[in-house]
Amino acid sequence: MADRTLNIKAVAAGCIVLVAALALGITLLATAGTSSTSSGFPRGSDPVNLDPADFSANIDNARWPMTVGSRWVYRVVDTSDGSVRHDVIEVTDQTKKIADGIEARVVSDIVSDHGQPTEVTKDWYAQDSDGNVWYFGENTVEYKHGKPTDNGTWEAGVDGNMPGLALPADPKVGMSYREEYAKGVAEDQSRVLALDEQAQVPAGHYKDALMTEDFSPIEPDVSEIKFYARGSGQAVLAVDVSGGSDMEQLVKYTH
């Protein structure tokens, strides 16, 4: 009974944040046509020509630092039924040479349900000399009834796949960019909605948070709002606002 009560409180708290995010998001999106900031970052299927010498697997972006050994624990609530999963992300000491020659940091991401892994992923990131964090693909396995199946593995530089931006060094409202590109498999894009939001999650209260909206042409009805805060690493809060019902809250961050 105590756990169920906690679930309900978490959902209620998330709904309050969600209402605020939606209100601001709708306003900003309505004016995006006149306030859009040109970032020079790739969008959609834009080609890129990146120099491996300009990249490092040592990532210290203020809103998304990836120090080896850093660990994030998330509580993922399905607001449609109150069910809970857990997501643990950890920066490994491993690197991977991507097909385009860039050395990327390997980051482990394991989602579990009642202690059993449901999805195990290794993501690949690197940072350019301007401090922008780039995403170069993933190896991801989903477990159904204990049996592993591929769940959208792709690598930049292979079969026409291209990297995208995980997080810009100097975000501005209206800025938009792609996060990944594997045609028909992974085409997530993002736009910056605000720079000074706040979020309350189990890990704490975060101010001056960057708020983004993630979306994809593959799933036009899906939209997710994320909050990134300095000193937290990764997103502190992610909420499905269309096409889903998950709310992901940071519970603990160690580094």
Short mmCIF file of N, CA, C and O in Angstrom, two decimals, residues 10-100:
data_model
loop_
_atom_site.label_atom_id
_atom_site.label_comp_id
_atom_site.label_asym_id
_atom_site.label_seq_id
_atom_site.Cartn_x
_atom_site.Cartn_y
_atom_site.Cartn_z
N ALA A 10 3.91 10.51 -7.01
CA ALA A 10 4.87 10.81 -8.07
C ALA A 10 4.16 11.21 -9.34
O ALA A 10 4.55 12.16 -10.03
N VAL A 11 3.09 10.49 -9.66
CA VAL A 11 2.32 10.81 -10.86
C VAL A 11 1.70 12.20 -10.73
O VAL A 11 1.72 13.01 -11.66
N ALA A 12 1.14 12.49 -9.56
CA ALA A 12 0.51 13.79 -9.35
C ALA A 12 1.51 14.92 -9.49
O ALA A 12 1.24 15.94 -10.14
N ALA A 13 2.70 14.75 -8.91
CA ALA A 13 3.74 15.78 -9.00
C ALA A 13 4.15 15.97 -10.45
O ALA A 13 4.36 17.10 -10.92
N GLY A 14 4.26 14.87 -11.16
CA GLY A 14 4.66 14.96 -12.56
C GLY A 14 3.62 15.67 -13.41
O GLY A 14 3.96 16.42 -14.33
N CYS A 15 2.36 15.45 -13.07
CA CYS A 15 1.29 16.10 -13.84
C CYS A 15 1.34 17.62 -13.67
O CYS A 15 1.06 18.37 -14.61
N ILE A 16 1.70 18.09 -12.46
CA ILE A 16 1.81 19.53 -12.24
C ILE A 16 2.90 20.11 -13.13
O ILE A 16 2.72 21.14 -13.78
N VAL A 17 4.06 19.44 -13.15
CA VAL A 17 5.16 19.89 -14.01
C VAL A 17 4.74 19.85 -15.47
O VAL A 17 5.05 20.73 -16.25
N LEU A 18 4.02 18.77 -15.83
CA LEU A 18 3.60 18.60 -17.22
C LEU A 18 2.69 19.73 -17.68
O LEU A 18 2.86 20.25 -18.78
N VAL A 19 1.75 20.13 -16.84
CA VAL A 19 0.84 21.22 -17.21
C VAL A 19 1.64 22.50 -17.48
O VAL A 19 1.41 23.20 -18.46
N ALA A 20 2.61 22.80 -16.59
CA ALA A 20 3.43 24.00 -16.78
C ALA A 20 4.26 23.91 -18.04
O ALA A 20 4.38 24.88 -18.80
N ALA A 21 4.82 22.74 -18.29
CA ALA A 21 5.64 22.55 -19.49
C ALA A 21 4.81 22.71 -20.75
O ALA A 21 5.24 23.34 -21.73
N LEU A 22 3.62 22.14 -20.74
CA LEU A 22 2.75 22.24 -21.91
C LEU A 22 2.36 23.68 -22.17
O LEU A 22 2.37 24.14 -23.32
N ALA A 23 2.02 24.40 -21.12
CA ALA A 23 1.60 25.79 -21.29
C ALA A 23 2.70 26.61 -21.93
O ALA A 23 2.47 27.38 -22.86
N LEU A 24 3.92 26.46 -21.42
CA LEU A 24 5.04 27.21 -21.97
C LEU A 24 5.40 26.71 -23.36
O LEU A 24 5.66 27.49 -24.27
N GLY A 25 5.36 25.39 -23.54
CA GLY A 25 5.73 24.81 -24.83
C GLY A 25 4.82 25.28 -25.94
O GLY A 25 5.28 25.62 -27.03
N ILE A 26 3.52 25.32 -25.69
CA ILE A 26 2.57 25.75 -26.70
C ILE A 26 2.84 27.19 -27.10
O ILE A 26 2.82 27.55 -28.27
N THR A 27 3.14 28.04 -26.12
CA THR A 27 3.41 29.45 -26.41
C THR A 27 4.65 29.61 -27.26
O THR A 27 4.66 30.33 -28.25
N LEU A 28 5.70 28.89 -26.88
CA LEU A 28 6.96 29.02 -27.62
C LEU A 28 6.84 28.46 -29.03
O LEU A 28 7.37 29.03 -29.98
N LEU A 29 6.17 27.34 -29.17
CA LEU A 29 6.03 26.74 -30.49
C LEU A 29 5.23 27.64 -31.41
O LEU A 29 5.46 27.70 -32.61
N ALA A 30 4.28 28.35 -30.84
CA ALA A 30 3.44 29.22 -31.66
C ALA A 30 4.25 30.37 -32.25
O ALA A 30 3.90 30.89 -33.30
N THR A 31 5.34 30.77 -31.58
CA THR A 31 6.14 31.89 -32.07
C THR A 31 7.45 31.45 -32.68
O THR A 31 8.29 32.26 -33.01
N ALA A 32 7.65 30.14 -32.80
CA ALA A 32 8.93 29.63 -33.29
C ALA A 32 9.27 30.14 -34.68
O ALA A 32 10.42 30.31 -35.04
N GLY A 33 8.26 30.40 -35.48
CA GLY A 33 8.52 30.86 -36.84
C GLY A 33 9.19 32.21 -36.90
O GLY A 33 9.91 32.51 -37.85
N THR A 34 9.01 33.03 -35.87
CA THR A 34 9.59 34.37 -35.90
C THR A 34 10.82 34.50 -35.01
O THR A 34 11.58 35.43 -35.15
N SER A 35 11.03 33.52 -34.09
CA SER A 35 12.15 33.65 -33.18
C SER A 35 13.18 32.53 -33.33
O SER A 35 14.06 32.38 -32.52
N SER A 36 13.04 31.72 -34.37
CA SER A 36 13.93 30.60 -34.57
C SER A 36 15.37 31.05 -34.70
O SER A 36 15.68 32.03 -35.35
N THR A 37 16.27 30.31 -34.05
CA THR A 37 17.68 30.62 -34.09
C THR A 37 18.39 29.62 -34.98
O THR A 37 18.28 28.42 -34.78
N SER A 38 19.12 30.09 -35.96
CA SER A 38 19.87 29.20 -36.84
C SER A 38 21.11 28.71 -36.11
O SER A 38 21.95 29.51 -35.69
N SER A 39 21.23 27.41 -35.93
CA SER A 39 22.33 26.85 -35.15
C SER A 39 23.48 26.37 -36.02
O SER A 39 24.60 26.24 -35.55
N GLY A 40 23.19 26.05 -37.28
CA GLY A 40 24.20 25.45 -38.12
C GLY A 40 24.33 23.96 -37.88
O GLY A 40 25.14 23.29 -38.53
N PHE A 41 23.53 23.41 -36.95
CA PHE A 41 23.56 21.98 -36.68
C PHE A 41 22.67 21.25 -37.69
O PHE A 41 21.71 21.82 -38.22
N PRO A 42 22.97 19.97 -37.98
CA PRO A 42 22.17 19.23 -38.96
C PRO A 42 20.75 19.00 -38.47
O PRO A 42 20.51 18.84 -37.27
N ARG A 43 19.82 18.99 -39.42
CA ARG A 43 18.42 18.66 -39.15
C ARG A 43 17.97 17.64 -40.18
O ARG A 43 18.46 17.64 -41.32
N GLY A 44 17.04 16.80 -39.81
CA GLY A 44 16.53 15.80 -40.74
C GLY A 44 17.65 14.92 -41.27
O GLY A 44 18.45 14.37 -40.51
N SER A 45 17.74 14.83 -42.59
CA SER A 45 18.75 13.98 -43.22
C SER A 45 19.94 14.79 -43.73
O SER A 45 20.67 14.35 -44.62
N ASP A 46 20.16 16.00 -43.19
CA ASP A 46 21.29 16.82 -43.61
C ASP A 46 22.60 16.05 -43.47
O ASP A 46 22.87 15.47 -42.40
N PRO A 47 23.45 16.03 -44.48
CA PRO A 47 24.75 15.37 -44.36
C PRO A 47 25.69 16.17 -43.47
O PRO A 47 25.53 17.38 -43.31
N VAL A 48 26.64 15.50 -42.86
CA VAL A 48 27.66 16.17 -42.05
C VAL A 48 29.04 15.64 -42.43
O VAL A 48 29.18 14.51 -42.87
N ASN A 49 30.03 16.49 -42.27
CA ASN A 49 31.41 16.11 -42.53
C ASN A 49 32.23 16.49 -41.30
O ASN A 49 32.66 17.63 -41.16
N LEU A 50 32.40 15.53 -40.39
CA LEU A 50 33.06 15.79 -39.11
C LEU A 50 34.50 15.32 -39.13
O LEU A 50 34.81 14.26 -39.68
N ASP A 51 35.38 16.12 -38.52
CA ASP A 51 36.80 15.80 -38.44
C ASP A 51 37.08 15.09 -37.12
O ASP A 51 36.88 15.67 -36.05
N PRO A 52 37.54 13.83 -37.15
CA PRO A 52 37.82 13.10 -35.91
C PRO A 52 38.77 13.85 -34.97
O PRO A 52 38.66 13.73 -33.74
N ALA A 53 39.67 14.66 -35.53
CA ALA A 53 40.61 15.41 -34.70
C ALA A 53 39.92 16.48 -33.87
O ALA A 53 40.51 17.01 -32.91
N ASP A 54 38.67 16.80 -34.22
CA ASP A 54 37.92 17.84 -33.52
C ASP A 54 37.09 17.28 -32.37
O ASP A 54 36.37 18.03 -31.71
N PHE A 55 37.20 15.96 -32.14
CA PHE A 55 36.33 15.31 -31.15
C PHE A 55 37.12 14.62 -30.05
O PHE A 55 38.27 14.21 -30.25
N SER A 56 36.48 14.48 -28.90
CA SER A 56 37.07 13.78 -27.77
C SER A 56 36.02 12.93 -27.07
O SER A 56 34.85 13.30 -27.02
N ALA A 57 36.46 11.80 -26.51
CA ALA A 57 35.57 10.95 -25.72
C ALA A 57 35.47 11.45 -24.29
O ALA A 57 34.69 10.91 -23.49
N ASN A 58 36.22 12.49 -23.94
CA ASN A 58 36.13 13.12 -22.62
C ASN A 58 35.11 14.25 -22.69
O ASN A 58 35.34 15.26 -23.34
N ILE A 59 34.00 14.07 -22.02
CA ILE A 59 32.85 14.96 -22.18
C ILE A 59 32.60 15.75 -20.90
O ILE A 59 32.38 15.17 -19.83
N ASP A 60 32.62 17.09 -21.02
CA ASP A 60 32.44 17.93 -19.84
C ASP A 60 31.43 19.06 -20.05
O ASP A 60 31.46 20.07 -19.35
N ASN A 61 30.52 18.88 -21.01
CA ASN A 61 29.42 19.83 -21.19
C ASN A 61 28.73 20.06 -19.85
O ASN A 61 28.41 19.10 -19.14
N ALA A 62 28.50 21.33 -19.47
CA ALA A 62 27.98 21.65 -18.14
C ALA A 62 26.65 20.99 -17.83
O ALA A 62 26.37 20.63 -16.67
N ARG A 63 25.78 20.82 -18.84
CA ARG A 63 24.47 20.21 -18.61
C ARG A 63 24.47 18.72 -18.88
O ARG A 63 23.46 18.06 -18.65
N TRP A 64 25.57 18.19 -19.41
CA TRP A 64 25.61 16.75 -19.71
C TRP A 64 27.03 16.23 -19.59
O TRP A 64 27.60 15.68 -20.52
N PRO A 65 27.66 16.38 -18.43
CA PRO A 65 29.01 15.84 -18.26
C PRO A 65 28.98 14.32 -18.21
O PRO A 65 28.04 13.74 -17.66
N MET A 66 29.97 13.67 -18.78
CA MET A 66 30.02 12.21 -18.76
C MET A 66 31.37 11.75 -18.22
O MET A 66 32.15 11.11 -18.91
N THR A 67 31.62 12.06 -16.96
CA THR A 67 32.83 11.61 -16.30
C THR A 67 32.76 10.10 -16.09
O THR A 67 31.72 9.57 -15.71
N VAL A 68 33.86 9.42 -16.38
CA VAL A 68 33.88 7.96 -16.20
C VAL A 68 33.47 7.60 -14.78
O VAL A 68 33.96 8.18 -13.81
N GLY A 69 32.52 6.67 -14.67
CA GLY A 69 32.02 6.24 -13.37
C GLY A 69 30.75 6.95 -12.93
O GLY A 69 30.10 6.51 -11.97
N SER A 70 30.39 8.04 -13.60
CA SER A 70 29.15 8.74 -13.27
C SER A 70 27.95 7.82 -13.47
O SER A 70 27.92 7.02 -14.42
N ARG A 71 26.97 7.97 -12.58
CA ARG A 71 25.83 7.04 -12.60
C ARG A 71 24.54 7.79 -12.30
O ARG A 71 24.48 8.59 -11.35
N TRP A 72 23.52 7.54 -13.11
CA TRP A 72 22.21 8.17 -12.93
C TRP A 72 21.17 7.06 -12.70
O TRP A 72 21.13 6.08 -13.45
N VAL A 73 20.34 7.24 -11.70
CA VAL A 73 19.25 6.29 -11.45
C VAL A 73 17.93 7.03 -11.65
O VAL A 73 17.70 8.09 -11.05
N TYR A 74 17.07 6.47 -12.49
CA TYR A 74 15.78 7.09 -12.79
C TYR A 74 14.63 6.17 -12.38
O TYR A 74 14.73 4.94 -12.41
N ARG A 75 13.55 6.82 -12.02
CA ARG A 75 12.28 6.14 -11.76
C ARG A 75 11.35 6.47 -12.91
O ARG A 75 11.05 7.64 -13.16
N VAL A 76 10.89 5.45 -13.64
CA VAL A 76 10.05 5.65 -14.81
C VAL A 76 8.63 5.19 -14.48
O VAL A 76 8.39 4.00 -14.29
N VAL A 77 7.72 6.15 -14.40
CA VAL A 77 6.33 5.85 -14.06
C VAL A 77 5.47 5.92 -15.31
O VAL A 77 5.52 6.90 -16.05
N ASP A 78 4.71 4.86 -15.54
CA ASP A 78 3.71 4.89 -16.60
C ASP A 78 2.45 5.52 -15.99
O ASP A 78 1.77 4.89 -15.17
N THR A 79 2.17 6.76 -16.36
CA THR A 79 1.07 7.49 -15.72
C THR A 79 -0.31 6.93 -16.08
O THR A 79 -1.30 7.32 -15.48
N SER A 80 -0.38 6.02 -17.03
CA SER A 80 -1.68 5.44 -17.40
C SER A 80 -2.13 4.38 -16.40
O SER A 80 -3.32 4.16 -16.22
N ASP A 81 -1.14 3.73 -15.74
CA ASP A 81 -1.53 2.68 -14.79
C ASP A 81 -0.72 2.70 -13.49
O ASP A 81 -0.96 1.88 -12.60
N GLY A 82 0.24 3.63 -13.36
CA GLY A 82 1.02 3.73 -12.13
C GLY A 82 2.15 2.73 -12.01
O GLY A 82 2.84 2.69 -10.99
N SER A 83 2.36 1.90 -13.03
CA SER A 83 3.45 0.91 -12.97
C SER A 83 4.80 1.62 -13.03
O SER A 83 4.93 2.72 -13.58
N VAL A 84 5.81 0.98 -12.43
CA VAL A 84 7.12 1.61 -12.28
C VAL A 84 8.23 0.72 -12.83
O VAL A 84 8.26 -0.50 -12.59
N ARG A 85 9.13 1.32 -13.59
CA ARG A 85 10.37 0.67 -14.03
C ARG A 85 11.54 1.52 -13.51
O ARG A 85 11.35 2.63 -13.05
N HIS A 86 12.74 0.97 -13.64
CA HIS A 86 13.93 1.71 -13.24
C HIS A 86 14.93 1.73 -14.39
O HIS A 86 15.04 0.77 -15.16
N ASP A 87 15.64 2.84 -14.50
CA ASP A 87 16.60 3.04 -15.58
C ASP A 87 17.92 3.49 -14.94
O ASP A 87 17.95 4.47 -14.20
N VAL A 88 18.99 2.75 -15.20
CA VAL A 88 20.30 3.09 -14.66
C VAL A 88 21.26 3.35 -15.82
O VAL A 88 21.46 2.49 -16.69
N ILE A 89 21.83 4.56 -15.83
CA ILE A 89 22.77 4.96 -16.87
C ILE A 89 24.14 5.15 -16.22
O ILE A 89 24.25 5.80 -15.18
N GLU A 90 25.18 4.59 -16.84
CA GLU A 90 26.52 4.68 -16.26
C GLU A 90 27.55 4.91 -17.35
O GLU A 90 27.52 4.25 -18.40
N VAL A 91 28.47 5.84 -17.09
CA VAL A 91 29.54 6.13 -18.04
C VAL A 91 30.67 5.14 -17.81
O VAL A 91 31.24 5.07 -16.71
N THR A 92 30.99 4.35 -18.83
CA THR A 92 32.04 3.34 -18.69
C THR A 92 33.41 3.94 -19.02
O THR A 92 33.51 5.06 -19.52
N ASP A 93 34.46 3.18 -18.76
CA ASP A 93 35.80 3.62 -19.13
C ASP A 93 36.18 3.16 -20.54
O ASP A 93 37.32 3.32 -20.97
N GLN A 94 35.19 2.62 -21.24
CA GLN A 94 35.42 2.11 -22.59
C GLN A 94 35.15 3.19 -23.64
O GLN A 94 34.34 4.10 -23.43
N THR A 95 35.85 3.08 -24.76
CA THR A 95 35.56 3.91 -25.92
C THR A 95 35.37 3.02 -27.14
O THR A 95 35.75 1.85 -27.11
N LYS A 96 34.76 3.59 -28.15
CA LYS A 96 34.53 2.85 -29.39
C LYS A 96 34.91 3.72 -30.58
O LYS A 96 34.51 4.88 -30.64
N LYS A 97 35.67 3.16 -31.50
CA LYS A 97 36.01 3.89 -32.72
C LYS A 97 34.82 3.73 -33.68
O LYS A 97 34.53 2.64 -34.17
N ILE A 98 34.12 4.84 -33.89
CA ILE A 98 32.96 4.83 -34.78
C ILE A 98 33.43 4.67 -36.22
O ILE A 98 34.57 4.99 -36.57
N ALA A 99 32.55 4.20 -37.09
CA ALA A 99 32.92 3.93 -38.49
C ALA A 99 33.50 5.15 -39.18
O ALA A 99 34.33 5.01 -40.09
N ASP A 100 33.10 6.36 -38.75
CA ASP A 100 33.64 7.57 -39.39
C ASP A 100 34.97 8.01 -38.78
O ASP A 100 35.49 9.07 -39.11
#
